[in-house]
Coordinates of C-alpha atoms in Angstrom, one line a residue:
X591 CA -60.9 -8.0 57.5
X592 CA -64.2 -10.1 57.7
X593 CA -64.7 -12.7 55.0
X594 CA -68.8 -12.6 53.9
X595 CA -71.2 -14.7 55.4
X596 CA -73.7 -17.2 53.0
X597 CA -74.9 -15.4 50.3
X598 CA -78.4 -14.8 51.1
X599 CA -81.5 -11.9 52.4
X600 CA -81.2 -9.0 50.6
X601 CA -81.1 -8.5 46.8
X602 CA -79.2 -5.5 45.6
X603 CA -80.8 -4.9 42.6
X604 CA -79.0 -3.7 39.2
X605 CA -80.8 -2.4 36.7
X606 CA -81.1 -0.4 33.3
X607 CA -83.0 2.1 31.8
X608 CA -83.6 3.7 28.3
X609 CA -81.4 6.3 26.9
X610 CA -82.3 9.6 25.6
X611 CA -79.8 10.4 22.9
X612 CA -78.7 14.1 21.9
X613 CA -76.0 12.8 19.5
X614 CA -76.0 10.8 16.8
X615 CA -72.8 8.6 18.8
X616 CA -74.6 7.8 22.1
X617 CA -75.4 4.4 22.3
X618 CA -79.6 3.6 21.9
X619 CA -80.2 2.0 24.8
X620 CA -78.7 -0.3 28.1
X621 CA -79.9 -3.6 28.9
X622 CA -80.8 -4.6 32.6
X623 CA -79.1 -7.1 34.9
X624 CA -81.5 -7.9 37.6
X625 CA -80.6 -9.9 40.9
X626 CA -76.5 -9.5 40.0
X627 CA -75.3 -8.6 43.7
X628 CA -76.9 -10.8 46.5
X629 CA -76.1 -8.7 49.9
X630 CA -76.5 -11.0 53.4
X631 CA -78.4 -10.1 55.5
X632 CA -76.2 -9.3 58.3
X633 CA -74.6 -6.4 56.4
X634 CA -77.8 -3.2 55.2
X635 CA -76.3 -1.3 52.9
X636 CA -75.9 2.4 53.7
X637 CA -75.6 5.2 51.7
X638 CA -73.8 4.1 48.8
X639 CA -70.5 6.6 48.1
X640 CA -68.2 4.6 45.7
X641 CA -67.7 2.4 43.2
X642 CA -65.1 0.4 41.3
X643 CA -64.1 -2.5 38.8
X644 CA -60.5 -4.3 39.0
X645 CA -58.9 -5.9 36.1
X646 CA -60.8 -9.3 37.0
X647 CA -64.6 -7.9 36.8
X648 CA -64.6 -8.0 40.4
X649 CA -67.3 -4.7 41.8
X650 CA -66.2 -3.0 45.1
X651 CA -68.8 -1.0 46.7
X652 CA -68.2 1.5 49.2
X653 CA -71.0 2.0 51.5
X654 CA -71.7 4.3 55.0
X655 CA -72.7 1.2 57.0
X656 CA -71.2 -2.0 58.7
X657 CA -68.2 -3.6 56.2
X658 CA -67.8 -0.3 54.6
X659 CA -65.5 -2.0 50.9
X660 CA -67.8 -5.1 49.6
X661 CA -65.6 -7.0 47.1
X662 CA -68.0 -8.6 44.6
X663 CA -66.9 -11.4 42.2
X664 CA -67.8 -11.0 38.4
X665 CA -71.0 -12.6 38.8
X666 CA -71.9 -10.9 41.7
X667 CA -70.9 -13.0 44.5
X668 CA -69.6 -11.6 47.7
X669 CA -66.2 -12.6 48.2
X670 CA -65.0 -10.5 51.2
X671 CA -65.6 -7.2 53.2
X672 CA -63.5 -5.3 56.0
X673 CA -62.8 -1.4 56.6
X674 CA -64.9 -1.7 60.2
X675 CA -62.3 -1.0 62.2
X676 CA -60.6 2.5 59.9
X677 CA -63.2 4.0 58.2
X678 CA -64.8 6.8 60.1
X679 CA -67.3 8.0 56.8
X680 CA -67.0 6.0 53.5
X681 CA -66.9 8.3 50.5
X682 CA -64.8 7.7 47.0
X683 CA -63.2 4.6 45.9
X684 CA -61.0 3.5 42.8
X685 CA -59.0 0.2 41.8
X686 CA -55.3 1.2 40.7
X687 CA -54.0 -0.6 37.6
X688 CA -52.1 -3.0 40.2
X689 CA -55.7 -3.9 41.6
X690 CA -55.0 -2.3 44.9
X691 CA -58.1 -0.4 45.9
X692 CA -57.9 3.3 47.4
X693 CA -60.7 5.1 49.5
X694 CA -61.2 8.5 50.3
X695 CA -62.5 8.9 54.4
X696 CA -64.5 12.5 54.9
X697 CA -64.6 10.8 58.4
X698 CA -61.2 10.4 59.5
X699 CA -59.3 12.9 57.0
X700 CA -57.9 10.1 54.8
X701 CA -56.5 8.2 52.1
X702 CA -56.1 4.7 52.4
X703 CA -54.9 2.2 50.0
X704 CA -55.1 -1.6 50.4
X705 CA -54.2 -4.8 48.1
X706 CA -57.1 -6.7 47.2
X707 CA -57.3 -8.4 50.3
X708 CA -58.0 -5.7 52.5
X709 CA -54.6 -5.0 53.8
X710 CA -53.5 -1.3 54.7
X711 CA -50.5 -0.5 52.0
X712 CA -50.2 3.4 52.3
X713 CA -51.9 6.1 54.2
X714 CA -51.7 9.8 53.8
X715 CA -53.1 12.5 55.4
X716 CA -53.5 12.7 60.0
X717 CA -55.8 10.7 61.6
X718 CA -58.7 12.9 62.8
X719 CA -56.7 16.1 61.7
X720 CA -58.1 18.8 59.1
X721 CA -55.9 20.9 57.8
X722 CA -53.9 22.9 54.8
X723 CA -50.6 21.4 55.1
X724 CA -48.6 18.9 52.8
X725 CA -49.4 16.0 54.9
X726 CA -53.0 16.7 55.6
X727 CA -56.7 16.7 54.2
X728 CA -59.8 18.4 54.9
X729 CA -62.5 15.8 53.9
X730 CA -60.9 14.2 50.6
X731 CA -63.4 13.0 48.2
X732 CA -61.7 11.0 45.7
X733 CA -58.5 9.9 43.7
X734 CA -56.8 9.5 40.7
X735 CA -53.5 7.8 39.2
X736 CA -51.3 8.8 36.7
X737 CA -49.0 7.1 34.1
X738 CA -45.8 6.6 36.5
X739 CA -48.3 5.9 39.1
X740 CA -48.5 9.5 40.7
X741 CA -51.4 9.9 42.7
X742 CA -54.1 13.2 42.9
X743 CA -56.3 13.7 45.3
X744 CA -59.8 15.6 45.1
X745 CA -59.5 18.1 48.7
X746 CA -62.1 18.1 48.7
X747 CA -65.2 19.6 50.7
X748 CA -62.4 21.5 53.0
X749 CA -59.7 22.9 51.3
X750 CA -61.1 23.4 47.8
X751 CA -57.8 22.3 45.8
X752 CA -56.4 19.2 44.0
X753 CA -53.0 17.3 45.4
X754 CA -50.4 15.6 43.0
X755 CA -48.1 13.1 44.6
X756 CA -45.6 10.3 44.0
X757 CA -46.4 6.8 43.7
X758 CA -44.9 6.5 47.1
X759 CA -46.7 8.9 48.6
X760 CA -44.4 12.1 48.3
X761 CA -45.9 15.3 47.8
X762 CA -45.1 17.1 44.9
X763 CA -47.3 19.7 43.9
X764 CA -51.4 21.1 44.5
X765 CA -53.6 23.5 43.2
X766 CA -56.8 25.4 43.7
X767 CA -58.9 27.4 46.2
X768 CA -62.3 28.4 46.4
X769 CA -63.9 30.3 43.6
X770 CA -65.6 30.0 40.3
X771 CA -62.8 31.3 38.0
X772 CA -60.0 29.1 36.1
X773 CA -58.4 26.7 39.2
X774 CA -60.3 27.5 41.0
X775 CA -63.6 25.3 43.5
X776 CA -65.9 24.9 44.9
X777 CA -66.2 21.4 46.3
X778 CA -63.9 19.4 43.7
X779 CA -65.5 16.2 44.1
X780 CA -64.3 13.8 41.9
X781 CA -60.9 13.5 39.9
X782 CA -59.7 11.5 37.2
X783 CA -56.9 11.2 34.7
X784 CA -57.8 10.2 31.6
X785 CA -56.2 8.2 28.5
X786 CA -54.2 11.4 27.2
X787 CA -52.7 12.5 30.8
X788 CA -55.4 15.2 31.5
X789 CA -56.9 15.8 35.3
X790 CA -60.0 15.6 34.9
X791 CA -61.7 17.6 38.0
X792 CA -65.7 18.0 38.7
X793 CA -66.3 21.0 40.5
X794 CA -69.5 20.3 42.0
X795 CA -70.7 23.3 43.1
X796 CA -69.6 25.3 40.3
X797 CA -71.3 23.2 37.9
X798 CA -68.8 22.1 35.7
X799 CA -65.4 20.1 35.0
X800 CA -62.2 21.7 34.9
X801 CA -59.6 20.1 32.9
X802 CA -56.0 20.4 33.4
X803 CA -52.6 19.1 32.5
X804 CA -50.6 17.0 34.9
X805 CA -48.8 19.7 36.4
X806 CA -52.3 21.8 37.1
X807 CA -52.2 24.0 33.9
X808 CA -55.5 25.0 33.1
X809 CA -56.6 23.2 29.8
X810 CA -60.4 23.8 29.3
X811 CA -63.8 24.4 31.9
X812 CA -66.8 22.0 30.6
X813 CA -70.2 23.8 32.1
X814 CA -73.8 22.6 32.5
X815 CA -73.7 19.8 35.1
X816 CA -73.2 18.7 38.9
X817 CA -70.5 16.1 38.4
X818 CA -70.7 14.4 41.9
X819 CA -68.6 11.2 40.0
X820 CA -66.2 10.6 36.9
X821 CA -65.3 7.9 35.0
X822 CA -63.9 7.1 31.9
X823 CA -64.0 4.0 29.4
X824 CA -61.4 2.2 27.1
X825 CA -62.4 4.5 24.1
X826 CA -61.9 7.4 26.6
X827 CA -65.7 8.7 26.6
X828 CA -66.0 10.1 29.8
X829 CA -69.5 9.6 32.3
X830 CA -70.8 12.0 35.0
X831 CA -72.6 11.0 38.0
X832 CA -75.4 14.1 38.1
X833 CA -76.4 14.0 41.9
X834 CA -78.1 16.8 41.3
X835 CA -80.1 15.9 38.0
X836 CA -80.5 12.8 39.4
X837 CA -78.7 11.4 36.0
X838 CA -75.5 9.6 34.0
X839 CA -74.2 11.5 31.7
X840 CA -72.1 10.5 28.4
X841 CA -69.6 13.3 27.2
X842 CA -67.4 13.5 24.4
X843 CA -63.6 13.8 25.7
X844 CA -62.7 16.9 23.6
X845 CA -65.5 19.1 23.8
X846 CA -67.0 18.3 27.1
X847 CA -70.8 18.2 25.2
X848 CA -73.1 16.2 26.5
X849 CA -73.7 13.7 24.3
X850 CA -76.2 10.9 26.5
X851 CA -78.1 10.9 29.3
X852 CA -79.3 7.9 31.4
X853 CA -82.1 7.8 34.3
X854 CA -84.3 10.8 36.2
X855 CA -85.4 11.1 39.3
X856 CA -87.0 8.1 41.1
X857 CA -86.6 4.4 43.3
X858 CA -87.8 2.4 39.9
X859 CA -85.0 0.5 38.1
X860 CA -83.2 3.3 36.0
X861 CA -84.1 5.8 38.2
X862 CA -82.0 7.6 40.3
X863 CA -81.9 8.6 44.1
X864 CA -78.6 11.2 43.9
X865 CA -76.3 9.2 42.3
X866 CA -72.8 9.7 43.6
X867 CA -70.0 8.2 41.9
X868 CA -69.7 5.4 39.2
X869 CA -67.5 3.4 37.1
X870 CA -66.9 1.4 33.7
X871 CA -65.8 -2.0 32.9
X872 CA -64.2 -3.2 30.4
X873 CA -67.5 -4.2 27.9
X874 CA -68.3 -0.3 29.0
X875 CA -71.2 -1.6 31.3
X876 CA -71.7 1.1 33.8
X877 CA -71.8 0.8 37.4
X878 CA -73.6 3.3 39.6
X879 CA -74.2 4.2 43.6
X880 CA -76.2 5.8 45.1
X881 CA -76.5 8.0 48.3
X882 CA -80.6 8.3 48.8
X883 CA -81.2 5.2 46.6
X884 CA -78.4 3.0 49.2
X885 CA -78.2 0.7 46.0
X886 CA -75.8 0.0 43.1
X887 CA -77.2 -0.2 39.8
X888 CA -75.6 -1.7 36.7
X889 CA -76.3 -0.5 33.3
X890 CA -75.4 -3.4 30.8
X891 CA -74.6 -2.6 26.9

């Protein structure tokens, strides 16, 4: 683990745009924060994969370039970086209720999870090894935690299926394989478990959401989108990175209707360059990154 250099060079901008609402409960607009995250110059920022928020405020960005996890104070102050040395290709990352932070590695087949100082807590999955077994990945994109701390994993571009484990790390259960009917994928990209116990799985290639209970009961297919990321807030509206509408998206938690979109296609603040995953805080200011763009932008309430 490196800690960051002077805070200077290069401005990672974070920005808003206008809303266009379709429901009467969207929110009517998001305020920018310009200048938030000041980046050193020693460390260009890559194509942006992940994104999270820990119970402090603090940001993490997860980037395909050198000091892969950025940790970010609440006003935007670098405050330490490592992952050089493990991460072969950066890709989803999420802050547990513990504050511990967990990546997903396309690159190396991996899981990691670290305390938030950098240091290696649990691994799953074989070093440099694709596979379909218990104790292996094939390019995992992203993961999620359940109530007794159980953790899914998003398998991902490979192995088209979803993995439940302990808290520890045991297996326990998976399901999926490639297809377009009910559990089934094609590319589940991005997993969460949301405030009533539900997976929440976007199955980006398929164009949709599937929701299931935690046991990987089929529960409900939400259609009409490319969710590339997920996230949910503390009033359990849930957001969709749109990588391929180059857009947020705001939907309601029962019905899966879209009901706000953020952004369109573009490099001008508010604009979007395929966004990839994101994530809320807790004033439900929303955080997104950005593969094409290389840039987080914030979207303030």
């Amino acid at each position: 683990m490196r800690l960051s250099t002077p805070l200077s060079g290069l401005v990672l901008l974070l920005v808003t745009a206008g809303v266009v609402s379709v429901a009467p409960a969207a929110e009517p607009r998001l305020k920018p924060v310009v200048g938030f995250l000041k980046i050193p110059k020693g460390i260009p920022v890559g194509a942006a994969s992940g994104v999270d928020v820990d119970s402090k405020g603090q940001v993490y960005l997860f980037h395909r370039g050198p000091r892969p996890i950025l940790c970010f104070s609440a006003d935007g102050k670098l405050v330490r970086s490592w992952g050089d040395d493990l991460i072969g290709n950066a890709h989803g990352l999420r802050v547990d209720r513990d504050d511990n932070v967990w990546v997903t590695d396309i690159g190396h087949h991996m899981v990691f999870k670290f305390s938030p100082k950098g240091k290696v807590l649990l691994s799953l999955g074989q070093v440099d090894k694709a596979g379909t077994g218990r104790d292996m990945f094939d390019k995992p994109t992203d993961v999620a935690f359940g109530p007794a701390g159980e953790i899914y994993v998003s398998d991902g571009y490979g192995n088209s299926r979803v993995m439940k484990f302990d808290a520890k790390g045991k297996y326990l259960t998976s399901w999926g394989k490639p297809g377009t009917g009910k559990s089934e994928f094609d590319t589940p990209h991005a997993i969460l478990v949301d405030r009533k116990g539900r997976v929440v799985v976007g199955d980006r290639e398929n164009d949709r959401v599937q929701v299931f209970d935690a046991n990987g009961k089929w529960l409900a297919t939400w259609n009409g989108f490319a969710p590339f990321g997920l996230a949910e807030d503390d009033k359990g509206a849930i957001y969709v990175a749109d990588g391929r509408a180059n857009q947020v998206l705001q939907l309601d938690p029962k019905s899966g209707k879209v009901v706000a979109r953020w952004g369109k296609e573009g490099a001008a603040p508010g604009q979007f360059q395929l966004p990839h995953m994101l994530a809320v805080d807790k004033q439900r200011n929303l955080y997104v990154v950005e593969i094409t763009g290389k840039r987080l932008q914030k979207l303030a309430r």
